[in-house]
Structure formats: C-alpha cells, structure tokens
CSV table of C-alpha atoms in Angstrom, one decimal:
chain,number,residue,atom,x,y,z
A,1,VAL,CA,157.4,86.1,114.5
A,2,GLY,CA,159.6,87.1,117.4
A,3,PRO,CA,160.4,90.7,116.2
A,4,PHE,CA,156.8,91.2,115.1
A,5,LEU,CA,155.4,90.3,118.6
A,6,SER,CA,158.1,92.4,120.3
A,7,ARG,CA,157.0,95.5,118.4
A,8,LEU,CA,153.3,94.7,118.9
A,9,PHE,CA,153.6,94.3,122.7
A,10,ALA,CA,155.8,97.4,122.9
A,11,ASP,CA,153.1,99.5,121.4
A,12,ALA,CA,151.2,101.2,124.3
A,13,ASP,CA,148.6,102.6,121.9
A,14,LEU,CA,147.5,99.0,121.1
A,15,ILE,CA,148.2,97.1,124.4
A,16,PRO,CA,148.6,99.6,127.2
A,17,LEU,CA,150.6,98.0,130.0
A,18,GLY,CA,151.5,101.1,132.0
A,19,ARG,CA,154.8,101.7,133.6
A,20,LEU,CA,155.8,98.1,133.1
A,21,GLN,CA,155.4,98.2,129.3
A,22,SER,CA,159.1,97.9,128.6
A,23,TYR,CA,159.4,94.9,130.9
A,24,LEU,CA,156.1,93.1,130.3
A,25,GLY,CA,156.0,93.6,126.5
A,26,PRO,CA,159.2,91.6,125.8
A,27,LEU,CA,158.2,89.0,128.4
A,28,ILE,CA,154.7,88.4,126.9
A,29,SER,CA,156.1,88.3,123.3
A,30,ARG,CA,158.7,85.7,124.2
A,31,ARG,CA,156.1,83.5,125.8
A,32,ARG,CA,153.7,83.8,122.9
A,33,THR,CA,156.2,83.3,120.1
A,34,PRO,CA,156.2,79.5,120.1
A,35,LYS,CA,152.4,79.4,120.1
A,36,ILE,CA,152.1,82.0,117.3
A,37,GLN,CA,154.8,80.2,115.2
A,38,VAL,CA,152.6,77.0,115.3
A,39,GLN,CA,149.6,79.1,114.2
A,40,TYR,CA,151.5,80.6,111.2
A,41,ALA,CA,152.7,77.1,110.2
A,42,ALA,CA,149.1,76.0,110.2
A,43,ILE,CA,148.1,78.6,107.7
A,44,GLY,CA,151.0,77.9,105.3
A,45,GLY,CA,154.0,79.4,107.0
A,46,GLY,CA,153.2,83.1,107.0
A,47,SER,CA,150.5,85.8,106.7
A,48,PRO,CA,149.2,86.7,103.2
A,49,ILE,CA,148.5,90.2,104.3
A,50,ARG,CA,151.5,91.7,102.5
A,51,LYS,CA,150.6,89.9,99.3
A,52,TRP,CA,147.1,91.1,99.4
A,53,SER,CA,148.1,94.7,100.4
A,54,GLU,CA,150.5,94.9,97.5
A,55,HIS,CA,147.9,93.6,95.1
A,56,GLN,CA,145.2,96.0,96.3
A,57,SER,CA,147.4,99.0,96.3
A,58,ALA,CA,148.8,98.3,92.9
A,59,GLU,CA,145.4,97.8,91.4
A,60,MET,CA,144.1,100.9,93.1
A,61,CYS,CA,146.9,103.0,91.6
A,62,ALA,CA,146.3,101.6,88.2
A,63,ILE,CA,142.6,102.8,88.4
A,64,LEU,CA,143.7,106.2,89.7
A,65,ASP,CA,146.1,106.6,86.8
A,66,ALA,CA,143.3,106.0,84.4
A,67,ARG,CA,140.7,108.1,86.2
A,68,HIS,CA,142.9,111.0,87.4
A,69,PRO,CA,145.7,111.6,84.9
A,70,GLU,CA,146.2,115.1,86.3
A,71,SER,CA,147.8,113.6,89.4
A,72,ALA,CA,149.4,110.6,87.8
A,73,PRO,CA,151.5,108.6,88.2
A,74,HIS,CA,150.2,107.2,91.5
A,75,LYS,CA,152.7,105.0,93.3
A,76,PRO,CA,152.0,102.8,96.2
A,77,TYR,CA,154.3,102.5,99.3
A,78,LEU,CA,153.4,100.0,102.0
A,79,ALA,CA,154.2,100.5,105.6
A,80,PHE,CA,153.2,98.1,108.4
A,81,ARG,CA,153.2,98.9,112.1
A,82,TYR,CA,154.9,95.7,113.3
A,83,ALA,CA,156.1,93.8,110.3
A,84,ASP,CA,158.3,94.5,107.3
A,85,PRO,CA,158.2,96.9,105.5
A,86,LEU,CA,158.1,99.1,108.6
A,87,THR,CA,157.3,102.9,108.6
A,88,GLU,CA,161.0,103.8,108.8
A,89,GLU,CA,161.8,101.8,105.6
A,90,MET,CA,158.8,103.2,103.7
A,91,TYR,CA,159.7,106.8,104.7
A,92,THR,CA,163.4,106.3,103.7
A,93,LYS,CA,162.3,105.1,100.3
A,94,LEU,CA,160.0,108.1,99.9
A,95,LEU,CA,162.9,110.4,100.5
A,96,GLU,CA,165.2,108.4,98.2
A,97,ASP,CA,162.5,108.8,95.4
A,98,GLY,CA,162.5,112.6,95.8
A,99,PHE,CA,159.3,113.1,97.7
A,100,GLY,CA,161.2,115.2,100.3
A,101,LYS,CA,161.1,118.2,97.9
A,102,GLN,CA,157.4,118.9,98.5
A,103,GLY,CA,156.2,115.7,96.9
A,104,ARG,CA,152.6,114.8,97.8
A,105,ALA,CA,152.0,111.6,99.8
A,106,VAL,CA,148.7,110.3,101.2
A,107,ALA,CA,148.6,108.2,104.4
A,108,PHE,CA,145.7,105.9,103.5
A,109,THR,CA,144.9,103.7,106.4
A,110,GLN,CA,143.7,100.2,105.6
A,111,TYR,CA,141.7,100.1,108.8
A,112,PRO,CA,138.3,101.3,107.6
A,113,GLN,CA,137.2,102.1,111.1
A,114,TYR,CA,139.5,104.5,113.2
A,115,SER,CA,141.0,103.5,116.5
A,116,CYS,CA,143.8,105.1,118.5
A,117,SER,CA,145.3,101.7,118.8
A,118,THR,CA,145.5,101.0,115.0
A,119,THR,CA,145.3,104.1,112.7
A,120,GLY,CA,146.2,106.4,115.6
A,121,SER,CA,149.3,104.3,116.5
A,122,SER,CA,150.3,104.2,112.8
A,123,LEU,CA,150.0,107.9,112.5
A,124,ASN,CA,152.1,108.4,115.7
A,125,GLU,CA,154.8,106.2,114.1
A,126,LEU,CA,154.6,108.1,110.8
A,127,TRP,CA,154.9,111.5,112.6
A,128,LYS,CA,157.9,110.1,114.6
A,129,TRP,CA,159.8,109.2,111.5
A,130,ARG,CA,158.8,112.5,109.9
A,131,MET,CA,160.5,114.3,112.8
A,132,ARG,CA,163.5,112.0,112.8
A,133,LEU,CA,164.2,111.9,109.0
A,134,GLU,CA,163.0,115.4,107.9
A,135,GLY,CA,162.7,117.5,111.1
A,136,LYS,CA,160.1,120.0,112.0
A,137,GLU,CA,160.9,122.5,109.2
A,138,PRO,CA,162.6,120.5,106.3
A,139,GLU,CA,164.9,122.5,104.1
A,140,ASN,CA,163.3,121.6,100.8
A,141,GLY,CA,159.7,121.7,102.1
A,142,GLY,CA,159.5,118.1,103.0
A,143,VAL,CA,156.9,115.5,102.1
A,144,GLN,CA,153.5,117.1,101.9
A,145,TRP,CA,151.3,114.7,103.8
A,146,SER,CA,147.5,114.3,103.9
A,147,VAL,CA,145.5,111.6,105.6
A,148,ILE,CA,142.6,109.3,104.8
A,149,ASP,CA,141.8,108.4,108.4
A,150,ARG,CA,138.5,106.5,108.2
A,151,TRP,CA,136.1,105.2,105.5
A,152,GLY,CA,134.0,102.5,107.2
A,153,THR,CA,130.7,103.4,105.6
A,154,HIS,CA,131.8,104.0,102.1
A,155,PRO,CA,129.2,102.5,99.7
A,156,GLY,CA,131.8,100.5,97.8
A,157,LEU,CA,133.2,98.9,101.0
A,158,VAL,CA,129.6,98.2,102.2
A,159,GLU,CA,128.8,96.6,98.8
A,160,ALA,CA,132.0,94.4,98.8
A,161,PHE,CA,131.1,93.1,102.3
A,162,ALA,CA,127.5,92.5,101.2
A,163,GLN,CA,128.4,90.6,98.1
A,164,ASN,CA,130.7,88.3,100.0
A,165,ILE,CA,127.9,87.6,102.5
A,166,GLU,CA,125.4,86.9,99.8
A,167,ALA,CA,127.7,84.5,98.1
A,168,GLN,CA,128.1,82.5,101.3
A,169,LEU,CA,124.3,82.7,102.0
A,170,ALA,CA,123.8,81.1,98.6
A,171,THR,CA,125.5,77.9,99.8
A,172,TYR,CA,122.7,77.2,102.2
A,173,PRO,CA,119.4,75.5,101.1
A,174,GLU,CA,117.0,78.2,100.1
A,175,GLU,CA,114.5,77.3,102.9
A,176,GLU,CA,117.2,77.8,105.5
A,177,ARG,CA,118.8,81.1,104.3
A,178,LYS,CA,116.6,83.6,106.2
A,179,ASP,CA,117.5,82.0,109.5
A,180,VAL,CA,121.2,82.0,109.0
A,181,VAL,CA,122.7,84.2,111.8
A,182,LEU,CA,125.3,86.8,110.6
A,183,ILE,CA,128.1,87.1,113.1
A,184,PHE,CA,130.1,90.3,112.4
A,185,SER,CA,133.5,89.9,114.0
A,186,ALA,CA,136.0,92.7,114.6
A,187,HIS,CA,139.3,92.9,116.5
A,188,SER,CA,138.6,93.7,120.2
A,189,LEU,CA,140.1,96.5,122.3
A,190,PRO,CA,141.1,96.7,125.9
A,191,MET,CA,138.4,98.3,127.9
A,192,SER,CA,140.8,100.9,129.1
A,193,VAL,CA,141.0,102.2,125.5
A,194,VAL,CA,137.3,102.0,125.0
A,195,ASN,CA,136.6,103.9,128.3
A,196,ARG,CA,139.0,106.6,127.2
A,197,GLY,CA,136.6,107.4,124.4
A,198,ASP,CA,138.0,105.6,121.4
A,199,THR,CA,135.5,105.8,118.5
A,200,TYR,CA,136.3,102.4,117.1
A,201,PRO,CA,133.3,100.5,118.6
A,202,SER,CA,130.8,103.0,117.2
A,203,GLU,CA,132.5,103.1,113.8
A,204,VAL,CA,132.5,99.3,113.5
A,205,ALA,CA,128.8,99.3,114.5
A,206,ALA,CA,128.2,101.9,111.8
A,207,THR,CA,129.8,99.6,109.1
A,208,VAL,CA,127.7,96.7,110.4
A,209,ALA,CA,124.5,98.9,110.2
A,210,ALA,CA,125.3,100.0,106.7
A,211,VAL,CA,125.9,96.4,105.5
A,212,LEU,CA,122.7,95.1,107.2
A,213,SER,CA,120.7,98.0,105.5
A,214,ARG,CA,122.2,97.0,102.1
A,215,LEU,CA,121.1,93.4,102.8
A,216,GLN,CA,117.6,94.7,103.8
A,217,HIS,CA,117.9,93.2,107.3
A,218,ARG,CA,116.9,89.8,106.0
A,219,ASN,CA,118.9,87.8,108.6
A,220,PRO,CA,119.3,87.9,112.3
A,221,SER,CA,122.7,89.3,113.3
A,222,ARG,CA,125.1,90.1,116.1
A,223,LEU,CA,128.4,92.0,116.4
A,224,SER,CA,131.2,90.3,118.4
A,225,TRP,CA,134.8,90.9,119.1
A,226,GLN,CA,137.9,88.6,118.7
A,227,SER,CA,141.6,88.3,119.4
A,228,GLN,CA,141.7,89.3,123.1
A,229,VAL,CA,145.2,89.1,124.6
A,230,GLY,CA,146.1,88.9,128.3
A,231,PRO,CA,144.1,88.9,131.5
A,232,SER,CA,142.8,92.5,131.5
A,233,ALA,CA,139.2,93.4,130.5
A,234,TRP,CA,138.6,93.6,126.7
A,235,LEU,CA,135.5,94.6,124.7
A,236,GLY,CA,133.0,91.8,124.3
A,237,ALA,CA,131.1,89.6,123.7
A,238,GLN,CA,133.9,87.5,122.3
A,239,THR,CA,133.4,85.9,118.9
A,240,SER,CA,134.2,82.4,120.1
A,241,ASP,CA,131.8,82.6,123.0
A,242,THR,CA,129.1,84.1,120.7
A,243,VAL,CA,129.3,81.4,118.1
A,244,THR,CA,129.3,78.5,120.5
A,245,SER,CA,126.5,80.0,122.6
A,246,TYR,CA,124.3,80.3,119.6
A,247,VAL,CA,125.1,76.8,118.4
A,248,LYS,CA,124.0,75.5,121.8
A,249,LYS,CA,120.8,77.5,121.5
A,250,GLY,CA,120.0,75.7,118.2
A,251,HIS,CA,121.4,78.2,115.7
A,252,LYS,CA,123.4,75.7,113.7
A,253,ASN,CA,123.8,77.9,110.6
A,254,GLN,CA,126.0,81.0,111.1
A,255,ILE,CA,128.2,83.1,108.8
A,256,LEU,CA,131.2,84.8,110.4
A,257,ILE,CA,132.1,88.1,108.7
A,258,PRO,CA,135.5,89.8,109.5
A,259,ILE,CA,134.1,93.3,109.3
A,260,ALA,CA,137.2,95.3,110.3
A,261,PHE,CA,139.8,93.5,108.2
A,262,THR,CA,140.5,94.1,104.5
A,263,SER,CA,142.3,90.9,103.8
A,264,ASP,CA,143.0,87.5,105.2
A,265,HIS,CA,145.6,87.0,107.9
A,266,ILE,CA,146.1,85.0,111.0
A,267,GLU,CA,142.9,86.3,112.7
A,268,THR,CA,140.8,85.0,109.8
A,269,LEU,CA,142.7,82.0,108.6
A,270,PHE,CA,143.6,80.5,112.0
A,271,GLU,CA,141.5,82.1,114.7
A,272,LEU,CA,138.2,82.0,112.8
A,273,ASP,CA,138.6,79.2,110.4
A,274,GLN,CA,140.6,76.7,112.5
A,275,GLU,CA,139.6,77.6,116.1
A,276,VAL,CA,136.1,79.2,116.2
A,277,ILE,CA,134.5,77.2,113.3
A,278,HIS,CA,136.2,73.9,114.4
A,279,GLU,CA,134.9,74.3,117.9
A,280,ALA,CA,131.4,75.1,116.6
A,281,ARG,CA,131.3,72.0,114.4
A,282,GLU,CA,132.4,69.8,117.3
A,283,LEU,CA,129.3,71.0,119.1
A,284,GLY,CA,127.1,70.2,116.1
A,285,GLY,CA,127.2,73.6,114.3
A,286,HIS,CA,128.0,72.1,110.9
A,287,GLY,CA,126.4,75.1,109.2
A,288,VAL,CA,128.9,77.6,110.7
A,289,LYS,CA,130.9,79.1,107.8
A,290,ARG,CA,132.9,82.3,107.1
A,291,ALA,CA,132.3,84.9,104.4
A,292,GLU,CA,135.3,85.4,102.1
A,293,SER,CA,137.6,88.2,103.1
A,294,LEU,CA,137.8,91.2,100.8
A,295,ASN,CA,141.3,90.2,99.4
A,296,GLY,CA,141.1,90.6,95.6
A,297,SER,CA,137.5,91.8,95.4
A,298,ARG,CA,137.2,94.1,92.4
A,299,VAL,CA,134.3,96.0,94.1
A,300,PHE,CA,136.6,96.6,97.1
A,301,ILE,CA,139.5,97.7,95.0
A,302,GLU,CA,137.2,100.1,93.1
A,303,ALA,CA,136.1,101.5,96.5
A,304,LEU,CA,139.7,102.1,97.5
A,305,ALA,CA,140.3,104.0,94.3
A,306,ASP,CA,137.1,106.0,94.8
A,307,VAL,CA,138.1,107.0,98.4
A,308,ALA,CA,141.6,108.0,97.3
A,309,GLY,CA,140.4,109.8,94.2
A,310,ALA,CA,137.9,111.9,96.2
A,311,HIS,CA,140.6,112.7,98.7
A,312,LEU,CA,143.0,113.8,96.0
A,313,ARG,CA,140.4,116.1,94.4
A,314,GLY,CA,139.3,117.5,97.7
A,315,GLY,CA,142.6,119.1,98.7
A,316,LYS,CA,142.1,118.7,102.4
A,317,ALA,CA,144.6,117.6,105.0
A,318,CYS,CA,142.3,115.0,106.4
A,319,SER,CA,139.4,113.0,105.0
A,320,SER,CA,137.3,113.7,108.0
A,321,ARG,CA,136.9,116.3,110.7
A,322,GLN,CA,137.2,113.6,113.3
A,323,LEU,CA,141.0,113.4,113.2
A,324,GLY,CA,141.4,116.7,114.9
A,325,MET,CA,139.4,115.5,117.9
A,326,ARG,CA,141.2,113.7,120.7
A,327,CYS,CA,139.5,111.1,122.9
A,328,GLN,CA,137.8,112.5,125.9
A,329,GLY,CA,140.3,110.9,128.3
A,330,CYS,CA,143.4,111.3,126.1
A,331,LYS,CA,146.4,112.5,128.0
A,332,SER,CA,149.1,111.6,125.4
A,333,GLU,CA,151.3,114.5,124.3
A,334,ARG,CA,152.5,112.4,121.3
A,335,CYS,CA,148.9,112.0,120.1
A,336,LEU,CA,148.3,115.7,120.5
A,337,GLU,CA,151.4,116.7,118.5
A,338,GLN,CA,150.7,114.1,115.8
A,339,LYS,CA,147.2,115.4,115.3
A,340,ARG,CA,148.4,119.0,115.2
A,341,PHE,CA,150.8,118.1,112.5
A,342,PHE,CA,148.5,116.1,110.2
A,343,VAL,CA,145.4,118.3,110.4
A,344,ASN,CA,147.5,121.3,109.4
A,345,THR,CA,150.0,119.8,107.0
A,346,MET,CA,148.3,121.0,103.8
A,347,ARG,CA,148.1,124.5,105.3
A,348,ARG,CA,151.9,124.4,105.7
A,349,GLY,CA,152.2,123.5,102.0
A,350,GLY,CA,150.2,126.6,101.1
A,351,ASP,CA,147.1,124.7,99.9
A,352,GLY,CA,144.8,124.4,102.8
A,353,ASP,CA,142.3,126.5,104.8
A,354,GLU,CA,142.7,128.2,108.1
A,355,GLU,CA,144.6,126.6,110.9
A,356,VAL,CA,142.8,123.9,112.9
A,357,VAL,CA,143.3,124.0,116.6
A,358,VAL,CA,143.7,120.6,118.3
A,359,ARG,CA,143.4,120.5,122.1
C-alpha cells in the first residue's frame, strides 16, 4: 500500500500539489497508508483489479485471434500507473520479447473516458520509458506504438452497463422500479484540472447519456463524483452527499453505477459498498444498492475486442482526433512532447498519413 500511495501522490497529473509536490506527496501518502491498509483488509486483503484486468485482456486477445488471424497472435501486456506491474516492467518485457525490432504494440487505455490525470498520465509514463529504454531514434526501429485513447460511448460498453443496471432493477418490486433513482458515480477530479480544460467531465456525461438512451430514460438519474482527496476543491456533487441527500428527500431506492470503472477495486468494494451504501441504510435507505461492475461481463469483453479490432484494421496512430489537442490551459512540455510522439508514431513507421501538428 505504501509504495502505491507514494507513486500516486507523486503524480502531478492526477493530484497537482505545485512546487511542494515532492514534499507533500510523501507526507500525505505516509499519513494515509494505515487508513488505506484497513480498507484493503476489509475487501479481502487487496484489490481484484489485476485479476480482472488479466482476465479481460486474455479473453479479448482470444477473441481477436479468432476474428483477426491476419494480425494474430495477440498478446496482452499489463501496465499499471502506480501498482505492479509498472510501465517500466511492461516495457522491459516487450523489449525482451522482441518488440523493439518494429514490433507493433497498442496502448489500450482501460479508462473509457479520457482525462489528463488518468490516460494522459499513463501515456506520459509510457513515453518516458520509451525515451529511457529505446531513445528517440532506436537502432532497430523500436516498438511501433499506436493508441486507443478513449471509447466511452462504444455501443458494447453502453450495452454492458445497461444490462448490469437492468439486472439490479429487476431485484426491486415491479411497482417500484420506475421510481428507482440511478446514481452514476465516477472518480472526481481537482477543479484545477477541470478548469484547465480536461475533457473528462463531458466524456463521462456522454457515457451516462448513451446508457440512459439505451434504457429509454425510464428512471430518474443523477451523475455524481467520488473519491475526493485533500482539502482543495474537487468536482462535485460528491456521491456520498448525493445518495444521503436523496434518501433524506424520500428516495429510498437508488442504484449506484460505477460508470468510469471497468472492474471492481477499492472505490467500488469499499467506498461505495461499505461506506456510501452503509451510511444510506443507516438513514433508512434500505433500497440503496449497486449495479455489478463490468468485471467478467462477456458483453464488455466483446466490446473490448471490437474496439481493438477496429483500431488494428484502421492503421491509425490514435483512435480519435482528440489526442492531438491539448487542454486550453495546458502548459506542460511533457504533455506536448508525449502527444507529438504518439499522434505521429505510425507515420515514423511508414504506415501513416501526413504529420499531425500538436501545439
């Protein structure tokens, strides 16, 4: 837990602490470690995110092998930003396996909605290790990277969310179902990141809108934000406040939907299940429940394969035109260089279109 939190609070893309980042980051992580250790113990001693990520990626690659034999075999490599296996370990394994000789690799973010603090930070880290381990102009051509940077409105993702919501709705008496409030919950962001122009809030809202459309807008709903850390202003309204507020207003039946997560981890199993729902039930909200996370959903895994397959066939450096755009208030040179690298990486390999200018 300690090393994980140290890396997390050292990441200025996720939690910007200004000039005091190197001092405040370790201080905050040391103070939070005992509390987070208790939380992990309460969910079984550790996060299941690696287990689910390994399962999802392996199943996705099996589908890709069957559907796209021309690019088979497809091999999954996991890289986490703050926990093992880290990006450095993944990149070293890629090179050991021969991908440094113009082998093709796809950086497929498992954050469906893009944020500079999540996918952006991960791409910064990937670019850093590319420069450290291969250099700017690798002798043998280097790993040929392309990027799937966002996919929050993919029909398969929307369907997977909708099916899990419908399954939980079915647990309520039929006469009560139409009044169950759907509370979509996503990880919050510091307002300093939001005000810089991060696209995450609008992309999460787009996912919510697509899911509600698939559900034919049969239920009232709200989007809320969870997991705020520290005293600075974060994007709200907070999920915990939202749920308790509606319970007090008489909405005893609510379904929490983790709309920005693709598997269970501490934010779902502890924060939502053991804190938010527990508090709601203490106030009389005995009908407050949570939709199952995507985890082993076959519909979701098929969606992953569809997204990846379309990207492989498309031959583009990036899955969207958005990656080449910086936030309006971005002043990070690292972000600029990372974007310049990834949006033009296929061109360097001789397979892409004209150079894309990133400013």
